[in-house]
Structures are given as structure tokens and as C-alpha cells.
């Protein structure tokens, strides 16, 4: 068992509380520091927890905790020009982001883990015995190690490596909402992904008939956060109506039945981050391997990271060696997921000629994927918690 006593976890999204609960399972105390106030994360949006993420949650007895949220998503349908191109199994659960965050935070607190809100990391430094975190409010905290689960704009990442790359904007924006009062045909929970002529659209029919939807307007330029926040719900509505007016499908009806359209946000990924750690600090999830939403794996990768890092800390006494093993065990998988997400996202922004080729070829590709089970590497991944990390002893 490692001699580590206490971990400082920076960031309270999905990765933060799950990492804390995984460390607790490994016998390690931790405190989670969240920059924002309680309930500030993930307002309005939703995400998909793939089966590998759900099974990883099961390692921590958390699977049942989240499986009463959202809806089962058994498959995805790919649609273009009003015609179904393919249906593919997609074992997952789609949940509201805020509901998931609240459930994980509440469960972490119930298990005795401290989560401190309004604590934004400013800097961190090594001490003779561990790490000291310094926050923008002037407070400090000390522990044996520091874990950065602080997202795309990770302060921890730049402290570890001031020359670290920044996230890559992949040319898509995001918005969406919840439509009510419609009764669309289709199986509840199934992801309907529509390749519009000028914009990609996805929607899920909740068992209560509510429609959860998103759209990915293309954008060659990366708008600032301030520019996106300045776009009102009604401006988004007008823009989306214009983008979808020549398409076949329920998009215009769904948009019209939505009272409030989400504020927009950019889409990013990280193809690779050279430096994951130093002697006493390490980064996880979006801080080190953000994947575009097109992969459907962002939250699941966060959960896998948390459990694998805790397992390494459990089995390897030296902290630096722990972090090196964590990187070795995770890097190939997460970078493969990022590449998969990038390829999927690229299919959303085809020109007219490219879209014609896509619609001809995609059904054959998807049939081959189904028969060859070519995504089993992603969905069938499991972490064997009882087993020792190879080479640990």
C-alpha cells in the first residue's frame, strides 16, 4: 500500500469527485477544490455515459447511483436527407450534465469527502514533504500530491509545463435544448443523428416525450467565450432555422418547441499532451486528453482515469513512478479515443460533394463495423480493480 496520505484534487466536474471516491477506495484521503460555486457546472447541457464508463462506475459502486438519471441509449441512427443510413448499437445512458454532477458531488460528500467551492487554483509549489496549492482568494492547502482535473484551460497543466499545448478548436460550435409538446415517432432513448446540408443535428426522445437535442453549427473561426455568451436564445433560434430550412426532418419543429436554447460553446480536443506529470503533480481527463463530444466518451474517459490513477497510487509506493505508470497505461487508449472523436466530428462538416460520398459509403462502413465489432476496443474496456498494476511489486 502506498504511503500517500492526502491528495489535493483541483476541479469538481465529473473527474474530481470520482477521483476522490476512487482514492478513498485505495485508502487515500483527498479534498476536492472547485473554482465555481455549487451548481455552476454543466447547466443546461447533457452527455452520454458509454457502457465502459458505466462499468467503471460499478467498480466504485456508483453505477446504480447514476442509472436512475436520464435515459438508456441503446442505439444510434444516422440520417441524411430524410433517409436512414445506418443503425448501430450504442450501449450508453444519456444524462443531464447538472444532474450527473449533483449526484456525484452528493455521493462524494455522503462518503465523507470534502468539496470546497469557490477555490480557484493560482499556483502550486513543492514543499519538503509534498505540495502546497495557492488559490486566488489568498488561501492555501497542503497535501502529499496534487491532481489536476481542471479541464481544457487547466491551470495545473501550465504549472507542470509552461509550454504545454493549448486545446485544438475543431471547427464546430454547440448549442441545443429541451423541446416539449412534440410527439415524434421513434424509440425512446435512441440517438438520432442527422447530417443536415449545413449543420449537424442530434436528438433523443425521452420516455416522458421530451426531446433532448443539440446542434453543431460549423465555425472556422474560434469565437471568444464573451462572443458566444452575447448570442441570445432568439438569435440562436433564427440562426438554426436558417441552417436547417432546406433539410428534411423534425429539426425546425424541435427548435420551435424549445423555450430556451442553450448558450453556445466551442468544441475542442487535445490530439496529444507531451507532459502529464512531474514528481508530485498529475493531470487527468480534459486537462490532458480532451475528446470531442462526437466520440461519446468524454465522461467515460474521466471515470476510467480516476480509477486507474487510484489503482496505480494503491500499488506503487513512489509517487513519480505512480504517475509514469498511469501515463503508460492510459496514453494509447485515450489518444485513440481522441482520434476517433475527431474523425466522427469531421463527418459533420462535409461539403456537398463530400456529403454525397459520405452518404454512399457510410452505410457500408457501418455494416462492416457491426459485423467486425470494430468498436469493441472502446466499449469492452474494463479495469480489473483487484489485480495489481503490472510491475508494481
mmCIF file of C-alpha atoms in Angstrom:
data_model
loop_
_atom_site.group_PDB
_atom_site.id
_atom_site.type_symbol
_atom_site.label_atom_id
_atom_site.label_comp_id
_atom_site.label_asym_id
_atom_site.label_seq_id
_atom_site.Cartn_x
_atom_site.Cartn_y
_atom_site.Cartn_z
ATOM 1 C CA UNK A 1 0.000 0.000 0.000
ATOM 2 C CA UNK A 2 1.268 3.454 -0.886
ATOM 3 C CA UNK A 3 2.321 5.758 1.971
ATOM 4 C CA UNK A 4 0.490 8.708 0.397
ATOM 5 C CA UNK A 5 -1.735 10.367 2.996
ATOM 6 C CA UNK A 6 -3.617 13.148 1.245
ATOM 7 C CA UNK A 7 -4.327 14.306 -2.321
ATOM 8 C CA UNK A 8 -5.385 17.784 -3.413
ATOM 9 C CA UNK A 9 -7.806 17.477 -6.355
ATOM 10 C CA UNK A 10 -8.249 20.602 -8.462
ATOM 11 C CA UNK A 11 -11.584 20.657 -10.301
ATOM 12 C CA UNK A 12 -15.034 19.447 -9.333
ATOM 13 C CA UNK A 13 -16.657 18.319 -12.584
ATOM 14 C CA UNK A 14 -17.056 14.599 -13.253
ATOM 15 C CA UNK A 15 -13.394 13.700 -12.758
ATOM 16 C CA UNK A 16 -12.925 15.471 -9.408
ATOM 17 C CA UNK A 17 -15.446 13.691 -7.159
ATOM 18 C CA UNK A 18 -14.997 10.327 -8.928
ATOM 19 C CA UNK A 19 -11.225 10.565 -8.447
ATOM 20 C CA UNK A 20 -11.767 11.352 -4.770
ATOM 21 C CA UNK A 21 -14.038 8.319 -4.338
ATOM 22 C CA UNK A 22 -11.575 6.088 -6.198
ATOM 23 C CA UNK A 23 -8.717 7.312 -3.984
ATOM 24 C CA UNK A 24 -10.849 6.634 -0.930
ATOM 25 C CA UNK A 25 -11.299 3.050 -2.160
ATOM 26 C CA UNK A 26 -7.490 2.871 -2.371
ATOM 27 C CA UNK A 27 -7.125 4.149 1.203
ATOM 28 C CA UNK A 28 -6.098 7.708 0.313
ATOM 29 C CA UNK A 29 -7.713 10.846 1.707
ATOM 30 C CA UNK A 30 -8.407 13.822 -0.558
ATOM 31 C CA UNK A 31 -10.049 17.228 -0.793
ATOM 32 C CA UNK A 32 -11.726 18.489 -3.980
ATOM 33 C CA UNK A 33 -11.326 22.202 -4.791
ATOM 34 C CA UNK A 34 -13.873 23.615 -7.236
ATOM 35 C CA UNK A 35 -13.343 27.086 -8.711
ATOM 36 C CA UNK A 36 -17.036 27.854 -9.101
ATOM 37 C CA UNK A 37 -19.983 27.889 -6.736
ATOM 38 C CA UNK A 38 -22.180 24.900 -6.004
ATOM 39 C CA UNK A 39 -24.341 24.087 -9.039
ATOM 40 C CA UNK A 40 -22.380 26.234 -11.516
ATOM 41 C CA UNK A 41 -21.155 23.359 -13.682
ATOM 42 C CA UNK A 42 -22.890 21.966 -16.709
ATOM 43 C CA UNK A 43 -26.075 23.983 -16.568
ATOM 44 C CA UNK A 44 -28.405 23.114 -19.415
ATOM 45 C CA UNK A 45 -26.426 20.510 -21.362
ATOM 46 C CA UNK A 46 -26.450 16.716 -21.355
ATOM 47 C CA UNK A 47 -23.902 13.990 -22.051
ATOM 48 C CA UNK A 48 -23.610 10.308 -22.824
ATOM 49 C CA UNK A 49 -22.138 7.757 -20.440
ATOM 50 C CA UNK A 50 -20.975 4.829 -22.573
ATOM 51 C CA UNK A 51 -21.105 1.271 -21.265
ATOM 52 C CA UNK A 52 -17.375 1.281 -20.439
ATOM 53 C CA UNK A 53 -17.895 4.367 -18.283
ATOM 54 C CA UNK A 54 -20.894 2.787 -16.550
ATOM 55 C CA UNK A 55 -18.916 -0.371 -15.831
ATOM 56 C CA UNK A 56 -16.057 1.741 -14.473
ATOM 57 C CA UNK A 57 -18.545 3.442 -12.129
ATOM 58 C CA UNK A 58 -19.585 -0.022 -10.989
ATOM 59 C CA UNK A 59 -16.060 -0.545 -9.593
ATOM 60 C CA UNK A 60 -16.890 2.213 -7.089
ATOM 61 C CA UNK A 61 -20.495 1.068 -6.500
ATOM 62 C CA UNK A 62 -21.701 4.158 -8.359
ATOM 63 C CA UNK A 63 -23.420 2.597 -11.370
ATOM 64 C CA UNK A 64 -26.807 2.258 -9.680
ATOM 65 C CA UNK A 65 -26.430 5.788 -8.323
ATOM 66 C CA UNK A 66 -26.470 7.299 -11.829
ATOM 67 C CA UNK A 67 -28.676 4.784 -13.645
ATOM 68 C CA UNK A 68 -31.836 6.441 -12.385
ATOM 69 C CA UNK A 69 -30.820 9.590 -14.287
ATOM 70 C CA UNK A 70 -31.698 10.373 -17.893
ATOM 71 C CA UNK A 71 -32.473 7.523 -20.273
ATOM 72 C CA UNK A 72 -30.971 4.378 -21.711
ATOM 73 C CA UNK A 73 -29.467 4.943 -25.171
ATOM 74 C CA UNK A 74 -29.324 1.520 -26.838
ATOM 75 C CA UNK A 75 -28.504 2.607 -30.394
ATOM 76 C CA UNK A 76 -27.822 5.465 -32.776
ATOM 77 C CA UNK A 77 -29.486 6.114 -36.116
ATOM 78 C CA UNK A 78 -27.549 8.020 -38.788
ATOM 79 C CA UNK A 79 -29.836 10.018 -41.070
ATOM 80 C CA UNK A 80 -29.267 12.153 -44.166
ATOM 81 C CA UNK A 81 -31.794 13.722 -46.497
ATOM 82 C CA UNK A 82 -34.618 12.158 -44.515
ATOM 83 C CA UNK A 83 -33.239 8.656 -45.150
ATOM 84 C CA UNK A 84 -31.750 6.355 -42.540
ATOM 85 C CA UNK A 85 -28.178 5.464 -43.490
ATOM 86 C CA UNK A 86 -27.473 3.031 -40.663
ATOM 87 C CA UNK A 87 -28.440 1.915 -37.162
ATOM 88 C CA UNK A 88 -25.640 0.937 -34.808
ATOM 89 C CA UNK A 89 -25.673 -0.369 -31.242
ATOM 90 C CA UNK A 90 -24.603 2.329 -28.795
ATOM 91 C CA UNK A 91 -24.768 0.893 -25.270
ATOM 92 C CA UNK A 92 -24.953 4.020 -23.138
ATOM 93 C CA UNK A 93 -27.026 6.226 -20.889
ATOM 94 C CA UNK A 94 -27.765 9.859 -21.714
ATOM 95 C CA UNK A 95 -28.000 12.123 -18.668
ATOM 96 C CA UNK A 96 -28.356 15.822 -17.921
ATOM 97 C CA UNK A 97 -24.918 17.158 -17.026
ATOM 98 C CA UNK A 98 -26.144 19.062 -13.975
ATOM 99 C CA UNK A 99 -27.979 16.000 -12.647
ATOM 100 C CA UNK A 100 -24.854 13.871 -13.011
ATOM 101 C CA UNK A 101 -22.630 16.463 -11.322
ATOM 102 C CA UNK A 102 -25.024 16.888 -8.424
ATOM 103 C CA UNK A 103 -25.405 13.147 -7.947
ATOM 104 C CA UNK A 104 -21.633 12.558 -7.932
ATOM 105 C CA UNK A 105 -20.942 15.514 -5.652
ATOM 106 C CA UNK A 106 -23.671 14.479 -3.203
ATOM 107 C CA UNK A 107 -22.420 10.891 -3.139
ATOM 108 C CA UNK A 108 -18.818 12.016 -2.554
ATOM 109 C CA UNK A 109 -19.935 14.152 0.393
ATOM 110 C CA UNK A 110 -22.061 11.282 1.728
ATOM 111 C CA UNK A 111 -18.905 9.157 1.706
ATOM 112 C CA UNK A 112 -17.076 11.734 3.793
ATOM 113 C CA UNK A 113 -15.138 13.562 1.074
ATOM 114 C CA UNK A 114 -14.685 17.316 1.429
ATOM 115 C CA UNK A 115 -15.565 19.518 -1.585
ATOM 116 C CA UNK A 116 -14.659 23.189 -1.242
ATOM 117 C CA UNK A 117 -16.326 25.614 -3.667
ATOM 118 C CA UNK A 118 -15.033 28.977 -4.851
ATOM 119 C CA UNK A 119 -11.394 27.805 -4.646
ATOM 120 C CA UNK A 120 -9.638 28.661 -7.938
ATOM 121 C CA UNK A 121 -6.034 27.468 -8.267
ATOM 122 C CA UNK A 122 -3.485 30.221 -8.798
ATOM 123 C CA UNK A 123 -0.211 28.360 -8.305
ATOM 124 C CA UNK A 124 1.329 25.306 -6.695
ATOM 125 C CA UNK A 125 4.771 24.503 -5.333
ATOM 126 C CA UNK A 126 6.641 21.587 -3.852
ATOM 127 C CA UNK A 127 7.294 21.531 -0.117
ATOM 128 C CA UNK A 128 9.820 19.332 1.713
ATOM 129 C CA UNK A 129 7.087 16.749 2.248
ATOM 130 C CA UNK A 130 4.561 17.265 -0.542
ATOM 131 C CA UNK A 131 2.652 20.019 -2.348
ATOM 132 C CA UNK A 132 1.188 23.396 -1.485
ATOM 133 C CA UNK A 133 -1.698 24.775 -3.541
ATOM 134 C CA UNK A 134 -2.270 28.536 -3.577
ATOM 135 C CA UNK A 135 -5.704 29.862 -4.532
ATOM 136 C CA UNK A 136 -6.781 33.174 -5.992
ATOM 137 C CA UNK A 137 -8.615 34.087 -2.786
ATOM 138 C CA UNK A 138 -5.292 34.049 -0.895
ATOM 139 C CA UNK A 139 -5.849 30.717 0.858
ATOM 140 C CA UNK A 140 -3.567 27.690 0.657
ATOM 141 C CA UNK A 141 -3.810 23.937 1.148
ATOM 142 C CA UNK A 142 -1.166 21.249 1.599
ATOM 143 C CA UNK A 143 -1.080 17.589 0.739
ATOM 144 C CA UNK A 144 1.208 14.829 -0.463
ATOM 145 C CA UNK A 145 0.306 15.221 -4.149
ATOM 146 C CA UNK A 146 -1.860 17.331 -6.446
ATOM 147 C CA UNK A 147 -4.202 16.066 -9.171
ATOM 148 C CA UNK A 148 -5.383 18.486 -11.851
ATOM 149 C CA UNK A 149 -8.908 17.658 -13.010
ATOM 150 C CA UNK A 150 -9.402 21.276 -14.037
ATOM 151 C CA UNK A 151 -10.460 20.941 -17.648
ATOM 152 C CA UNK A 152 -9.463 22.323 -21.020
ATOM 153 C CA UNK A 153 -7.928 25.504 -19.618
ATOM 154 C CA UNK A 154 -6.159 23.633 -16.841
ATOM 155 C CA UNK A 155 -4.023 25.813 -14.616
ATOM 156 C CA UNK A 156 -2.400 22.640 -13.296
ATOM 157 C CA UNK A 157 -1.237 21.716 -16.806
ATOM 158 C CA UNK A 158 0.582 25.021 -17.279
ATOM 159 C CA UNK A 159 2.173 24.809 -13.822
ATOM 160 C CA UNK A 160 3.557 21.373 -14.703
ATOM 161 C CA UNK A 161 4.649 22.532 -18.172
ATOM 162 C CA UNK A 162 4.530 26.259 -19.035
ATOM 163 C CA UNK A 163 4.992 25.272 -22.703
ATOM 164 C CA UNK A 164 2.077 22.837 -22.757
ATOM 165 C CA UNK A 165 -0.061 22.979 -25.915
ATOM 166 C CA UNK A 166 -3.496 24.553 -25.817
ATOM 167 C CA UNK A 167 -6.629 22.719 -26.854
ATOM 168 C CA UNK A 168 -7.421 22.476 -30.593
ATOM 169 C CA UNK A 169 -10.614 24.094 -31.867
ATOM 170 C CA UNK A 170 -12.154 21.615 -34.299
ATOM 171 C CA UNK A 171 -14.422 23.967 -36.227
ATOM 172 C CA UNK A 172 -17.768 23.224 -34.587
ATOM 173 C CA UNK A 173 -19.972 25.104 -32.150
ATOM 174 C CA UNK A 174 -22.518 23.554 -29.800
ATOM 175 C CA UNK A 175 -25.963 24.542 -28.683
ATOM 176 C CA UNK A 176 -29.218 22.724 -28.000
ATOM 177 C CA UNK A 177 -32.102 22.473 -25.607
ATOM 178 C CA UNK A 178 -35.157 20.586 -24.390
ATOM 179 C CA UNK A 179 -38.274 20.644 -26.576
ATOM 180 C CA UNK A 180 -41.696 19.970 -25.092
ATOM 181 C CA UNK A 181 -45.143 19.327 -26.518
ATOM 182 C CA UNK A 182 -43.993 17.280 -29.523
ATOM 183 C CA UNK A 183 -44.740 13.624 -30.145
ATOM 184 C CA UNK A 184 -42.128 12.325 -32.566
ATOM 185 C CA UNK A 185 -42.030 8.767 -33.872
ATOM 186 C CA UNK A 186 -39.119 6.652 -32.736
ATOM 187 C CA UNK A 187 -37.846 4.524 -29.877
ATOM 188 C CA UNK A 188 -37.200 6.431 -26.653
ATOM 189 C CA UNK A 189 -33.524 6.942 -25.861
ATOM 190 C CA UNK A 190 -32.202 6.146 -29.344
ATOM 191 C CA UNK A 191 -29.779 8.795 -30.621
ATOM 192 C CA UNK A 192 -30.998 10.240 -33.916
ATOM 193 C CA UNK A 193 -28.043 11.882 -35.681
ATOM 194 C CA UNK A 194 -28.990 13.972 -38.707
ATOM 195 C CA UNK A 195 -26.445 15.150 -41.293
ATOM 196 C CA UNK A 196 -28.023 18.394 -42.440
ATOM 197 C CA UNK A 197 -26.799 20.194 -45.547
ATOM 198 C CA UNK A 198 -25.211 22.946 -43.489
ATOM 199 C CA UNK A 199 -25.340 21.743 -39.885
ATOM 200 C CA UNK A 200 -25.338 18.531 -37.845
ATOM 201 C CA UNK A 201 -28.271 17.830 -35.509
ATOM 202 C CA UNK A 202 -28.855 15.184 -32.855
ATOM 203 C CA UNK A 203 -31.942 14.388 -30.797
ATOM 204 C CA UNK A 204 -33.146 11.872 -28.225
ATOM 205 C CA UNK A 205 -36.785 11.132 -27.350
ATOM 206 C CA UNK A 206 -37.055 10.899 -23.577
ATOM 207 C CA UNK A 207 -39.577 8.339 -22.242
ATOM 208 C CA UNK A 208 -41.651 11.306 -20.990
ATOM 209 C CA UNK A 209 -41.844 12.584 -24.638
ATOM 210 C CA UNK A 210 -39.454 15.484 -24.012
ATOM 211 C CA UNK A 211 -36.918 15.929 -26.829
ATOM 212 C CA UNK A 212 -33.278 16.436 -25.839
ATOM 213 C CA UNK A 213 -31.368 17.927 -28.768
ATOM 214 C CA UNK A 214 -28.137 19.546 -29.860
ATOM 215 C CA UNK A 215 -26.793 21.197 -32.992
ATOM 216 C CA UNK A 216 -23.225 21.711 -34.224
ATOM 217 C CA UNK A 217 -23.075 24.854 -36.405
ATOM 218 C CA UNK A 218 -19.740 24.957 -38.273
ATOM 219 C CA UNK A 219 -17.348 27.779 -37.436
ATOM 220 C CA UNK A 220 -13.917 28.144 -38.991
ATOM 221 C CA UNK A 221 -13.117 30.903 -36.520
ATOM 222 C CA UNK A 222 -12.917 30.263 -32.771
ATOM 223 C CA UNK A 223 -15.314 32.736 -31.123
ATOM 224 C CA UNK A 224 -14.445 34.025 -27.690
ATOM 225 C CA UNK A 225 -16.487 32.981 -24.683
ATOM 226 C CA UNK A 226 -17.810 36.526 -24.459
ATOM 227 C CA UNK A 227 -18.930 36.470 -28.096
ATOM 228 C CA UNK A 228 -20.808 33.223 -27.586
ATOM 229 C CA UNK A 229 -22.486 34.401 -24.386
ATOM 230 C CA UNK A 230 -23.680 37.506 -26.258
ATOM 231 C CA UNK A 231 -25.748 35.340 -28.639
ATOM 232 C CA UNK A 232 -29.254 35.246 -27.192
ATOM 233 C CA UNK A 233 -31.613 32.301 -27.339
ATOM 234 C CA UNK A 234 -33.660 34.020 -30.037
ATOM 235 C CA UNK A 235 -30.580 34.768 -32.138
ATOM 236 C CA UNK A 236 -29.617 31.096 -31.924
ATOM 237 C CA UNK A 237 -33.154 30.161 -32.935
ATOM 238 C CA UNK A 238 -33.020 32.387 -36.025
ATOM 239 C CA UNK A 239 -29.591 31.083 -36.993
ATOM 240 C CA UNK A 240 -30.592 27.434 -36.612
ATOM 241 C CA UNK A 241 -33.833 27.920 -38.550
ATOM 242 C CA UNK A 242 -31.769 29.360 -41.385
ATOM 243 C CA UNK A 243 -29.288 26.461 -41.266
ATOM 244 C CA UNK A 244 -31.984 23.760 -41.354
ATOM 245 C CA UNK A 245 -34.681 25.356 -43.521
ATOM 246 C CA UNK A 246 -33.746 23.259 -46.597
ATOM 247 C CA UNK A 247 -33.397 19.938 -44.724
ATOM 248 C CA UNK A 248 -35.829 17.067 -44.304
ATOM 249 C CA UNK A 249 -36.559 16.073 -40.710
ATOM 250 C CA UNK A 250 -38.086 17.350 -37.470
ATOM 251 C CA UNK A 251 -35.359 19.897 -36.727
ATOM 252 C CA UNK A 252 -37.452 23.045 -37.281
ATOM 253 C CA UNK A 253 -40.328 21.661 -35.206
ATOM 254 C CA UNK A 254 -37.957 20.757 -32.377
ATOM 255 C CA UNK A 255 -36.333 24.191 -32.407
ATOM 256 C CA UNK A 256 -39.740 25.899 -32.399
ATOM 257 C CA UNK A 257 -40.885 23.790 -29.430
ATOM 258 C CA UNK A 258 -37.871 24.801 -27.332
ATOM 259 C CA UNK A 259 -38.428 27.678 -24.926
ATOM 260 C CA UNK A 260 -34.770 28.389 -24.122
ATOM 261 C CA UNK A 261 -31.858 27.427 -26.351
ATOM 262 C CA UNK A 262 -28.566 26.780 -24.563
ATOM 263 C CA UNK A 263 -25.834 29.419 -24.671
ATOM 264 C CA UNK A 264 -23.305 28.245 -27.259
ATOM 265 C CA UNK A 265 -19.873 26.826 -26.629
ATOM 266 C CA UNK A 266 -16.861 25.825 -28.722
ATOM 267 C CA UNK A 267 -15.745 22.268 -29.446
ATOM 268 C CA UNK A 268 -12.145 21.309 -28.673
ATOM 269 C CA UNK A 269 -9.902 18.312 -28.373
ATOM 270 C CA UNK A 270 -6.307 17.528 -27.441
ATOM 271 C CA UNK A 271 -4.513 15.327 -30.003
ATOM 272 C CA UNK A 272 -1.634 14.858 -27.554
ATOM 273 C CA UNK A 273 -0.149 16.465 -24.445
ATOM 274 C CA UNK A 274 3.566 15.682 -24.031
ATOM 275 C CA UNK A 275 3.871 16.181 -20.264
ATOM 276 C CA UNK A 276 1.277 14.618 -17.979
ATOM 277 C CA UNK A 277 3.050 14.958 -14.645
ATOM 278 C CA UNK A 278 6.062 15.940 -12.589
ATOM 279 C CA UNK A 279 7.266 14.438 -9.317
ATOM 280 C CA UNK A 280 4.124 15.262 -7.312
ATOM 281 C CA UNK A 281 1.538 16.649 -9.760
ATOM 282 C CA UNK A 282 -0.505 14.929 -12.465
ATOM 283 C CA UNK A 283 -3.348 15.909 -14.806
ATOM 284 C CA UNK A 284 -6.372 13.835 -15.815
ATOM 285 C CA UNK A 285 -9.384 13.966 -18.142
ATOM 286 C CA UNK A 286 -9.863 17.127 -20.257
ATOM 287 C CA UNK A 287 -6.711 18.681 -18.807
ATOM 288 C CA UNK A 288 -4.654 16.053 -20.641
ATOM 289 C CA UNK A 289 -6.794 14.318 -23.295
ATOM 290 C CA UNK A 290 -9.984 16.170 -24.138
ATOM 291 C CA UNK A 291 -12.015 14.424 -26.813
ATOM 292 C CA UNK A 292 -14.757 15.993 -28.903
ATOM 293 C CA UNK A 293 -18.366 15.130 -27.968
ATOM 294 C CA UNK A 294 -18.555 13.146 -31.223
ATOM 295 C CA UNK A 295 -16.720 10.292 -29.509
ATOM 296 C CA UNK A 296 -19.412 9.933 -26.832
ATOM 297 C CA UNK A 297 -16.584 9.116 -24.430
ATOM 298 C CA UNK A 298 -15.641 12.295 -22.542
ATOM 299 C CA UNK A 299 -17.252 11.434 -19.195
ATOM 300 C CA UNK A 300 -16.321 7.767 -19.514
ATOM 301 C CA UNK A 301 -12.650 8.632 -20.042
ATOM 302 C CA UNK A 302 -12.766 10.809 -16.917
ATOM 303 C CA UNK A 303 -14.128 7.917 -14.864
ATOM 304 C CA UNK A 304 -11.587 5.444 -16.240
ATOM 305 C CA UNK A 305 -8.769 7.904 -15.490
ATOM 306 C CA UNK A 306 -9.924 8.278 -11.901
ATOM 307 C CA UNK A 307 -9.966 4.553 -11.219
ATOM 308 C CA UNK A 308 -6.697 3.792 -12.994
ATOM 309 C CA UNK A 309 -4.867 6.597 -11.199
ATOM 310 C CA UNK A 310 -6.199 5.422 -7.827
ATOM 311 C CA UNK A 311 -5.155 1.862 -8.628
ATOM 312 C CA UNK A 312 -1.626 2.988 -9.503
ATOM 313 C CA UNK A 313 -1.398 5.019 -6.288
ATOM 314 C CA UNK A 314 -2.631 1.997 -4.360
ATOM 315 C CA UNK A 315 0.012 -0.326 -5.770
ATOM 316 C CA UNK A 316 3.129 1.803 -6.413
ATOM 317 C CA UNK A 317 4.721 3.470 -3.361
ATOM 318 C CA UNK A 318 6.757 6.100 -5.237
ATOM 319 C CA UNK A 319 4.531 8.969 -6.431
ATOM 320 C CA UNK A 320 6.598 9.844 -9.507
ATOM 321 C CA UNK A 321 6.660 6.180 -10.555
ATOM 322 C CA UNK A 322 2.902 6.033 -9.994
ATOM 323 C CA UNK A 323 2.302 8.922 -12.372
ATOM 324 C CA UNK A 324 4.633 7.451 -15.000
ATOM 325 C CA UNK A 325 2.744 4.136 -14.842
ATOM 326 C CA UNK A 326 -0.594 5.933 -15.090
ATOM 327 C CA UNK A 327 0.541 7.716 -18.250
ATOM 328 C CA UNK A 328 1.864 4.487 -19.747
ATOM 329 C CA UNK A 329 -1.380 2.638 -19.022
ATOM 330 C CA UNK A 330 -3.700 5.360 -20.316
ATOM 331 C CA UNK A 331 -1.993 7.269 -23.117
ATOM 332 C CA UNK A 332 -2.506 4.914 -26.066
ATOM 333 C CA UNK A 333 -6.182 4.364 -25.250
ATOM 334 C CA UNK A 334 -7.155 7.982 -24.673
ATOM 335 C CA UNK A 335 -5.316 9.276 -27.741
ATOM 336 C CA UNK A 336 -7.069 6.619 -29.829
ATOM 337 C CA UNK A 337 -10.416 7.847 -28.477
ATOM 338 C CA UNK A 338 -9.465 11.444 -29.345
ATOM 339 C CA UNK A 339 -8.661 10.381 -32.921
ATOM 340 C CA UNK A 340 -11.968 8.523 -33.154
ATOM 341 C CA UNK A 341 -13.830 11.617 -31.974
ATOM 342 C CA UNK A 342 -12.014 13.823 -34.482
ATOM 343 C CA UNK A 343 -12.901 11.501 -37.382
ATOM 344 C CA UNK A 344 -16.540 11.437 -36.294
ATOM 345 C CA UNK A 345 -16.619 15.215 -35.973
ATOM 346 C CA UNK A 346 -15.083 15.715 -39.409
ATOM 347 C CA UNK A 347 -18.060 13.903 -40.923
ATOM 348 C CA UNK A 348 -20.337 16.678 -39.643
ATOM 349 C CA UNK A 349 -18.732 19.391 -41.772
ATOM 350 C CA UNK A 350 -18.623 17.853 -45.252
ATOM 351 C CA UNK A 351 -19.273 19.996 -48.317
ATOM 352 C CA UNK A 352 -21.927 18.981 -50.838
ATOM 353 C CA UNK A 353 -19.602 16.652 -52.760
ATOM 354 C CA UNK A 354 -18.135 15.173 -49.579
ATOM 355 C CA UNK A 355 -21.624 14.655 -48.160
ATOM 356 C CA UNK A 356 -22.682 12.746 -51.296
ATOM 357 C CA UNK A 357 -19.684 10.419 -50.967
ATOM 358 C CA UNK A 358 -20.323 10.060 -47.205
ATOM 359 C CA UNK A 359 -23.956 9.062 -47.755
ATOM 360 C CA UNK A 360 -22.902 6.436 -50.326
ATOM 361 C CA UNK A 361 -20.048 4.959 -48.302
ATOM 362 C CA UNK A 362 -21.232 5.320 -44.700
ATOM 363 C CA UNK A 363 -23.850 2.509 -44.777
ATOM 364 C CA UNK A 364 -21.191 0.056 -45.988
ATOM 365 C CA UNK A 365 -18.732 1.242 -43.346
ATOM 366 C CA UNK A 366 -21.295 0.943 -40.574
ATOM 367 C CA UNK A 367 -22.344 -2.562 -41.687
ATOM 368 C CA UNK A 368 -18.693 -3.585 -41.612
ATOM 369 C CA UNK A 369 -18.310 -2.077 -38.145
ATOM 370 C CA UNK A 370 -21.273 -4.066 -36.881
ATOM 371 C CA UNK A 371 -20.106 -7.391 -38.337
ATOM 372 C CA UNK A 372 -16.479 -6.929 -37.289
ATOM 373 C CA UNK A 373 -17.353 -5.426 -33.885
ATOM 374 C CA UNK A 374 -14.713 -2.822 -34.659
ATOM 375 C CA UNK A 375 -15.601 -0.565 -31.724
ATOM 376 C CA UNK A 376 -15.195 -3.319 -29.138
ATOM 377 C CA UNK A 377 -11.804 -1.833 -28.191
ATOM 378 C CA UNK A 378 -13.696 1.214 -26.919
ATOM 379 C CA UNK A 379 -16.849 -0.236 -25.372
ATOM 380 C CA UNK A 380 -15.485 -3.523 -23.970
ATOM 381 C CA UNK A 381 -12.638 -1.954 -21.967
ATOM 382 C CA UNK A 382 -12.733 -2.875 -18.266
ATOM 383 C CA UNK A 383 -10.469 -2.055 -15.297
ATOM 384 C CA UNK A 384 -9.700 -5.018 -13.034
ATOM 385 C CA UNK A 385 -9.611 -3.241 -9.684
ATOM 386 C CA UNK A 386 -8.461 -6.197 -7.508
ATOM 387 C CA UNK A 387 -5.472 -7.014 -9.746
ATOM 388 C CA UNK A 388 -2.152 -5.344 -9.057
ATOM 389 C CA UNK A 389 -0.730 -2.887 -11.568
ATOM 390 C CA UNK A 390 1.788 -4.832 -13.662
ATOM 391 C CA UNK A 391 5.281 -4.296 -12.275
ATOM 392 C CA UNK A 392 4.059 -2.709 -9.051
ATOM 393 C CA UNK A 393 5.537 -5.326 -6.754
#
